[in-house]
mmCIF file of C-alpha atoms in Angstrom:
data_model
loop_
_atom_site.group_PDB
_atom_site.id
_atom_site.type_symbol
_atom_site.label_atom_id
_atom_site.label_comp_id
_atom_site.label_asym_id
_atom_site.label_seq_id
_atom_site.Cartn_x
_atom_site.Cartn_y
_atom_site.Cartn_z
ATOM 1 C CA UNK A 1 0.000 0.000 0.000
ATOM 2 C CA UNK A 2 1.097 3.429 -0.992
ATOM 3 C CA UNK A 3 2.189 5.714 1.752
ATOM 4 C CA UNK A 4 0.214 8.154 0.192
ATOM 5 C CA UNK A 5 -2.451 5.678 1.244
ATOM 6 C CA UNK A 6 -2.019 5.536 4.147
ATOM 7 C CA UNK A 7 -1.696 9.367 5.228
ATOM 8 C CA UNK A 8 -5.286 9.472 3.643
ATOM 9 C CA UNK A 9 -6.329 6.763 6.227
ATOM 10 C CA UNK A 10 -4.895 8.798 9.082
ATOM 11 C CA UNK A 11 -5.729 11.784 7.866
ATOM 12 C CA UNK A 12 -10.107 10.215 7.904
ATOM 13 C CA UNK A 13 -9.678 8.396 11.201
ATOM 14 C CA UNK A 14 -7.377 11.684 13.092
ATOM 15 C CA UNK A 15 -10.430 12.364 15.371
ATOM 16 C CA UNK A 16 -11.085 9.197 16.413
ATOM 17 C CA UNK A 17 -7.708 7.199 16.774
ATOM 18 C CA UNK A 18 -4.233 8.731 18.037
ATOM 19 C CA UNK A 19 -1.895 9.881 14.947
ATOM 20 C CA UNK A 20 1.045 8.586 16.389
ATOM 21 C CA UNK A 21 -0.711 5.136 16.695
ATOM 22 C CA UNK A 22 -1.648 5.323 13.739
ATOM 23 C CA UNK A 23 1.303 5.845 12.333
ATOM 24 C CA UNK A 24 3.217 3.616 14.177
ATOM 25 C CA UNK A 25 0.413 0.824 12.948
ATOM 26 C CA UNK A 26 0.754 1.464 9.008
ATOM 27 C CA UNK A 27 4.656 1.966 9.916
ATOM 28 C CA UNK A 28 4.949 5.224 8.515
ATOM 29 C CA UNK A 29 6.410 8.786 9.920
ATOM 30 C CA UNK A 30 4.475 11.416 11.634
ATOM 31 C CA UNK A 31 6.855 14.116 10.003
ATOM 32 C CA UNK A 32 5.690 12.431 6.903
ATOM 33 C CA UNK A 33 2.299 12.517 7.508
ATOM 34 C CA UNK A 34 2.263 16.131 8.847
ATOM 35 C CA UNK A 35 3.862 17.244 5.327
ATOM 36 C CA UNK A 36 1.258 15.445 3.443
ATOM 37 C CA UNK A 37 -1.066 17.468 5.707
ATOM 38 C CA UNK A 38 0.652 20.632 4.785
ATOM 39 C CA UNK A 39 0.427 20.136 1.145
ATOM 40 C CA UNK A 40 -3.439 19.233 1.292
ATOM 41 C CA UNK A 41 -3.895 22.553 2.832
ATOM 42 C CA UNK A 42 -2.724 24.571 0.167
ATOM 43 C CA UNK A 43 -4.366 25.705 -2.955
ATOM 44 C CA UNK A 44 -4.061 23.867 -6.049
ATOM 45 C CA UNK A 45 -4.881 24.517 -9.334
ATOM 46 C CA UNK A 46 -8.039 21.436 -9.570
ATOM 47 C CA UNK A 47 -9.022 22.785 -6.418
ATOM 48 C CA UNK A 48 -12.383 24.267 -8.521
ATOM 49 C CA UNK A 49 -12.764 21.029 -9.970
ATOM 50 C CA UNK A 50 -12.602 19.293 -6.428
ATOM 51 C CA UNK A 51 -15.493 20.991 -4.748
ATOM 52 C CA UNK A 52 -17.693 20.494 -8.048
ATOM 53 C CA UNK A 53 -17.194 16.671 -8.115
ATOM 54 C CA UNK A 54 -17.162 16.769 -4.073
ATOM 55 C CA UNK A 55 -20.771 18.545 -4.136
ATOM 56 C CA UNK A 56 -21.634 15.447 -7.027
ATOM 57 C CA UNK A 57 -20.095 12.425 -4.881
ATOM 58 C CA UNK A 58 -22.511 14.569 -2.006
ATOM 59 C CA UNK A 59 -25.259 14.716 -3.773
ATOM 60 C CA UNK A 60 -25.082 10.872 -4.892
ATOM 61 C CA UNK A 61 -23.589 9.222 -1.400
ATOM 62 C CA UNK A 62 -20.662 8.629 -3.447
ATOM 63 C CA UNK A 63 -21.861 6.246 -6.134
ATOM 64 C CA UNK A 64 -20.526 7.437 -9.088
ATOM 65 C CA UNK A 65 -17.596 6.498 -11.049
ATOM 66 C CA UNK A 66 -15.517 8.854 -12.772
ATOM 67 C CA UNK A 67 -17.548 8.362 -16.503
ATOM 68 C CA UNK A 68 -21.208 9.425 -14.340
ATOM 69 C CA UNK A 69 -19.378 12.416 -12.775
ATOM 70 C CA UNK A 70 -18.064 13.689 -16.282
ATOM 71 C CA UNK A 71 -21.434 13.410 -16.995
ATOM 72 C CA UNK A 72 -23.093 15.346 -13.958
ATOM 73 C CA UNK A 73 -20.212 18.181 -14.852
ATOM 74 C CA UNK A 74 -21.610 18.412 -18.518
ATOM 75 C CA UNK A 75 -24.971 19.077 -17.818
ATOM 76 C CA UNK A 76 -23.772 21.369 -15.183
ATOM 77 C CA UNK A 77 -22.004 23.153 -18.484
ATOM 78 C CA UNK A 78 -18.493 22.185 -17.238
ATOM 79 C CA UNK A 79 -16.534 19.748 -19.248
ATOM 80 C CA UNK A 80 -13.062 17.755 -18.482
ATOM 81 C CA UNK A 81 -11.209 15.325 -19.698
ATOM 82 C CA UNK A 82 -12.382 12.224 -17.803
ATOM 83 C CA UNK A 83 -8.900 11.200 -17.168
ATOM 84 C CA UNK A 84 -8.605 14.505 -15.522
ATOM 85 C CA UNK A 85 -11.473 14.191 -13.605
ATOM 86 C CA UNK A 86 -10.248 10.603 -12.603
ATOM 87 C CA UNK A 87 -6.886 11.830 -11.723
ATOM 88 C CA UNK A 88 -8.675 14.423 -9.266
ATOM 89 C CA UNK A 89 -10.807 11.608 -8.104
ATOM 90 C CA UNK A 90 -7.904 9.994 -6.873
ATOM 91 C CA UNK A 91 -5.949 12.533 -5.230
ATOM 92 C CA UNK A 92 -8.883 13.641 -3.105
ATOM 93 C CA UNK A 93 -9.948 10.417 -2.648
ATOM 94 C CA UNK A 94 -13.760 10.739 -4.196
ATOM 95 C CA UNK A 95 -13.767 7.326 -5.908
ATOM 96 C CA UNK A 96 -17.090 5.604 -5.847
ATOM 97 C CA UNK A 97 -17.710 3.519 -2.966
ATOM 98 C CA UNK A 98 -18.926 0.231 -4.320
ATOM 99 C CA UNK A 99 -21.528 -0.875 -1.559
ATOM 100 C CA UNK A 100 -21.686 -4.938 -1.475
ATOM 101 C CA UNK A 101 -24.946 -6.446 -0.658
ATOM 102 C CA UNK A 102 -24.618 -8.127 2.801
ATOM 103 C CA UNK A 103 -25.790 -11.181 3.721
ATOM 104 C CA UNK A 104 -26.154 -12.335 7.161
ATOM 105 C CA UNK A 105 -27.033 -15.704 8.835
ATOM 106 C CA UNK A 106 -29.294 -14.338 11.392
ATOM 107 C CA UNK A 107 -29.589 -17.595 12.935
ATOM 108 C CA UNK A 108 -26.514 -16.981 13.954
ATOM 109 C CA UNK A 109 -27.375 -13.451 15.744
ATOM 110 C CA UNK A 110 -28.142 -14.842 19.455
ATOM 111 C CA UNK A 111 -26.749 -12.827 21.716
ATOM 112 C CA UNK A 112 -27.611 -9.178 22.602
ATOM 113 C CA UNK A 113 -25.675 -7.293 25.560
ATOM 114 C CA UNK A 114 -26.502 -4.686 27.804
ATOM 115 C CA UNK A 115 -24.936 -1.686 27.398
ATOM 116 C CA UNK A 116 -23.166 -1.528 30.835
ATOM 117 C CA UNK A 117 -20.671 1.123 28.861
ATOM 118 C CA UNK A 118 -23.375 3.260 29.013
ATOM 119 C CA UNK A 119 -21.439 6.321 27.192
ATOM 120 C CA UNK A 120 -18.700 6.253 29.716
ATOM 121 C CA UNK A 121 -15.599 6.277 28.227
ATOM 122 C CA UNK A 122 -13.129 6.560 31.155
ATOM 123 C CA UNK A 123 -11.233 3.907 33.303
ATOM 124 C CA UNK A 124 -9.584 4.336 36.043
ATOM 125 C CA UNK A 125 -7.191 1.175 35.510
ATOM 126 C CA UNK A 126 -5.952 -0.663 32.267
ATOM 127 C CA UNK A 127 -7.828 -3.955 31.768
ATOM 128 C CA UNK A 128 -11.238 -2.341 32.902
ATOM 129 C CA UNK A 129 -12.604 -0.994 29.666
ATOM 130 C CA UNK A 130 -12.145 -2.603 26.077
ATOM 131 C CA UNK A 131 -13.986 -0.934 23.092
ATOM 132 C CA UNK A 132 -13.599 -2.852 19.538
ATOM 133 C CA UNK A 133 -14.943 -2.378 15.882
ATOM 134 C CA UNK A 134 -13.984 -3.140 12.337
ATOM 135 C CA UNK A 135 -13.175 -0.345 10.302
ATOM 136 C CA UNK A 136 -12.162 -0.569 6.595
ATOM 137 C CA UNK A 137 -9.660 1.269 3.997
ATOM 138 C CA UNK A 138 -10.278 1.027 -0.032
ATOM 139 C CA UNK A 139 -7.222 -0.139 -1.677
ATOM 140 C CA UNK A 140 -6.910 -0.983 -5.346
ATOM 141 C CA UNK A 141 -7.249 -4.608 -4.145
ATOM 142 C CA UNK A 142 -10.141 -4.111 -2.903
ATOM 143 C CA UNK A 143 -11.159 -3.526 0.303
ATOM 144 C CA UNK A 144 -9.030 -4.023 3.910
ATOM 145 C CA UNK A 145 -11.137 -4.808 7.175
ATOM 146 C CA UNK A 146 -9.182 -3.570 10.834
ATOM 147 C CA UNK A 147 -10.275 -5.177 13.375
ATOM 148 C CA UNK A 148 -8.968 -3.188 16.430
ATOM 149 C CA UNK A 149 -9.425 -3.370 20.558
ATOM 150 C CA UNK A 150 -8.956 0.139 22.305
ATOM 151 C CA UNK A 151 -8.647 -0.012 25.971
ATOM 152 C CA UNK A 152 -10.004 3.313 27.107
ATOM 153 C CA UNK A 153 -7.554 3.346 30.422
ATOM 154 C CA UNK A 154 -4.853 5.601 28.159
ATOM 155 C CA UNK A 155 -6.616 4.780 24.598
ATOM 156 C CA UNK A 156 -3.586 2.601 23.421
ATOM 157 C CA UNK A 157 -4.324 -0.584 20.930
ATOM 158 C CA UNK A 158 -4.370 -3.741 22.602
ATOM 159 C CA UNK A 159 -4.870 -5.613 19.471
ATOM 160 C CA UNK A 160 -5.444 -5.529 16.006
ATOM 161 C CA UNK A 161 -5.943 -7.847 12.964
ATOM 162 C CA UNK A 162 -6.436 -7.500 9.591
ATOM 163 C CA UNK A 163 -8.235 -9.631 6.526
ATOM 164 C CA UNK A 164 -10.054 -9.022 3.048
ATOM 165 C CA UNK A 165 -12.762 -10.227 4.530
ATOM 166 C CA UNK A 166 -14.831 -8.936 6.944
ATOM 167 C CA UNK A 167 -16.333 -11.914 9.211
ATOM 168 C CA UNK A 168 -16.280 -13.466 12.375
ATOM 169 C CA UNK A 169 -13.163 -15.110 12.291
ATOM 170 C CA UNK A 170 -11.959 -11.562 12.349
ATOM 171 C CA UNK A 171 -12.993 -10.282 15.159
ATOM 172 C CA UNK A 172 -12.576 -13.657 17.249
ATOM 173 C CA UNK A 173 -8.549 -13.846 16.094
ATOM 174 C CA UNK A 174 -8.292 -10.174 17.522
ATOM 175 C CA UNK A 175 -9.749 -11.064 20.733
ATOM 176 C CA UNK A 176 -7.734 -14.299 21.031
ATOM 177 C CA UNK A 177 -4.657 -11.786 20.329
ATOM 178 C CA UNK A 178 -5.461 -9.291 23.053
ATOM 179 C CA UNK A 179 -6.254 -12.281 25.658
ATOM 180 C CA UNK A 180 -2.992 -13.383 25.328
ATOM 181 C CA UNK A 181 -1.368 -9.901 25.611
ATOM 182 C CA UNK A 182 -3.548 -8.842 28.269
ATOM 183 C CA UNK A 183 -4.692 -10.736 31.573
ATOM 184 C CA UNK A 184 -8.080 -10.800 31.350
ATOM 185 C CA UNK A 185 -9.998 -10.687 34.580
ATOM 186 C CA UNK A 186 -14.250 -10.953 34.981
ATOM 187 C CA UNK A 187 -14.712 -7.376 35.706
ATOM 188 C CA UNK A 188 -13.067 -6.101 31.992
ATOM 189 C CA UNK A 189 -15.927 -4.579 29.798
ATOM 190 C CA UNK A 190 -15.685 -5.479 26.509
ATOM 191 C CA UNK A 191 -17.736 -2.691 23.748
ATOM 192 C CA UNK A 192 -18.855 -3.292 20.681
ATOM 193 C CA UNK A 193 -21.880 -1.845 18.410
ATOM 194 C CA UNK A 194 -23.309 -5.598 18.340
ATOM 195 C CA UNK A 195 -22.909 -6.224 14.690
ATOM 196 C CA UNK A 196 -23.861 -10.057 13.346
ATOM 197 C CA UNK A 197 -20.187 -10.720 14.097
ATOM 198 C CA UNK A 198 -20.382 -9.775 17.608
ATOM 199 C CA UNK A 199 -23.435 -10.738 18.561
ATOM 200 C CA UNK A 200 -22.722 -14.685 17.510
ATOM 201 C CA UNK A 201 -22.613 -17.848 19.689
ATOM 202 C CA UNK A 202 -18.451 -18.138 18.345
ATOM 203 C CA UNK A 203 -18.500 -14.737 20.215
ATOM 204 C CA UNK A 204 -20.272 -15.444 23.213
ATOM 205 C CA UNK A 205 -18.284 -18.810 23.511
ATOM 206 C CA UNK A 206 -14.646 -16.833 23.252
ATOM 207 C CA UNK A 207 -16.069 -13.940 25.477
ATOM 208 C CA UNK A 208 -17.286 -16.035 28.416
ATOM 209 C CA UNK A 209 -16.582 -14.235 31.490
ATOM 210 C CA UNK A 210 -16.312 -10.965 29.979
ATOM 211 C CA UNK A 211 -19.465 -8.728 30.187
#
């Protein structure tokens, strides 16, 4: 993956995750981040061109692919190259999202939680409070799923996994990473938005003991 790539990542994700753990997990610089920072903030000469196919990727949730945009822009009376209007597409990252069609066992969806979290997102200790979700970046591959546990004590990563595909298995290898990093006692809290993955009997059979 292109460091470029990467910075975008960070650059999405900066107020929810620490940059320097961020950096430190796609192993590049923060200096090097911070100048690709600096050189998104000043003008550039598509910068016209950005906003219009911003306000169109807006307007359309981000469905369109660079031929549909070119499109949108001619009846708006502007016309480009659509290599150009690719190229611009790229750099500011505006390509399409391609939205999958999900399908979910919901069989398998047993197990519902109370939220004992409750909004609270301070610990006095480390080992007390555990939030986790899967999180995704859009490579030319395809996409790449995260699969990351926070512990809200000093926000640090306990554990993280990665996979090009986005199921249970993910989230269960992260947790069996984490429980043997961390000692795991009965009174650690362990968050999650109760997708289909977290909410399975695999789940509830490696998460025994922890509310």
């Amino acid at each position: 993956m292109r460091a470029e790539v990467k910075f975008r990542v960070i650059y999405r994700h900066k107020d929810k995750y620490s940059i320097s753990e961020m950096c430190r997990f796609f192993d590049v610089s923060r200096s090097g981040y911070y100048g690709f920072v600096k050189r998104m903030d000043k003008p550039a000469k598509d910068l016209e061109l950005f906003k219009l196919i911003r306000e169109c990727q807006l307007e359309t949730k981000q469905t369109y692919g660079y031929r549909r945009v070119a499109i949108w822009l001619e009846r708006k009376g502007v016309h480009n190259n659509p290599k150009t209007i690719l190229r611009v597409m790229r750099k500011y990252s505006l390509l399409s999202i391609v939205r999958r069609r999900r399908y979910c066992n919901y069989s398998q969806a047993l197990h519902r939680y109370d939220n004992l979290l409750n909004r609270d997102f301070n610990a006095d200790r480390p080992n007390q409070k555990w939030v986790t979700d899967i999180s995704y970046i859009k490579t030319s591959q395809g996409f790449l799923y995260i699969s990351v546990i926070r512990d809200l004590y000093d926000r640090s990563i306990v554990a993280y996994k990665t996979s090009t595909v986005q199921n249970i298995n993910l989230v269960l290898n992260t947790i069996k990473a984490a429980k043997r990093k961390e000692k795991v006692t009965a009174e650690l809290q362990l968050h999650s938005d109760q997708g289909f993955q977290y909410t399975s009997q695999a789940y509830f059979n490696l998460t025994k003991g922890i509310p």
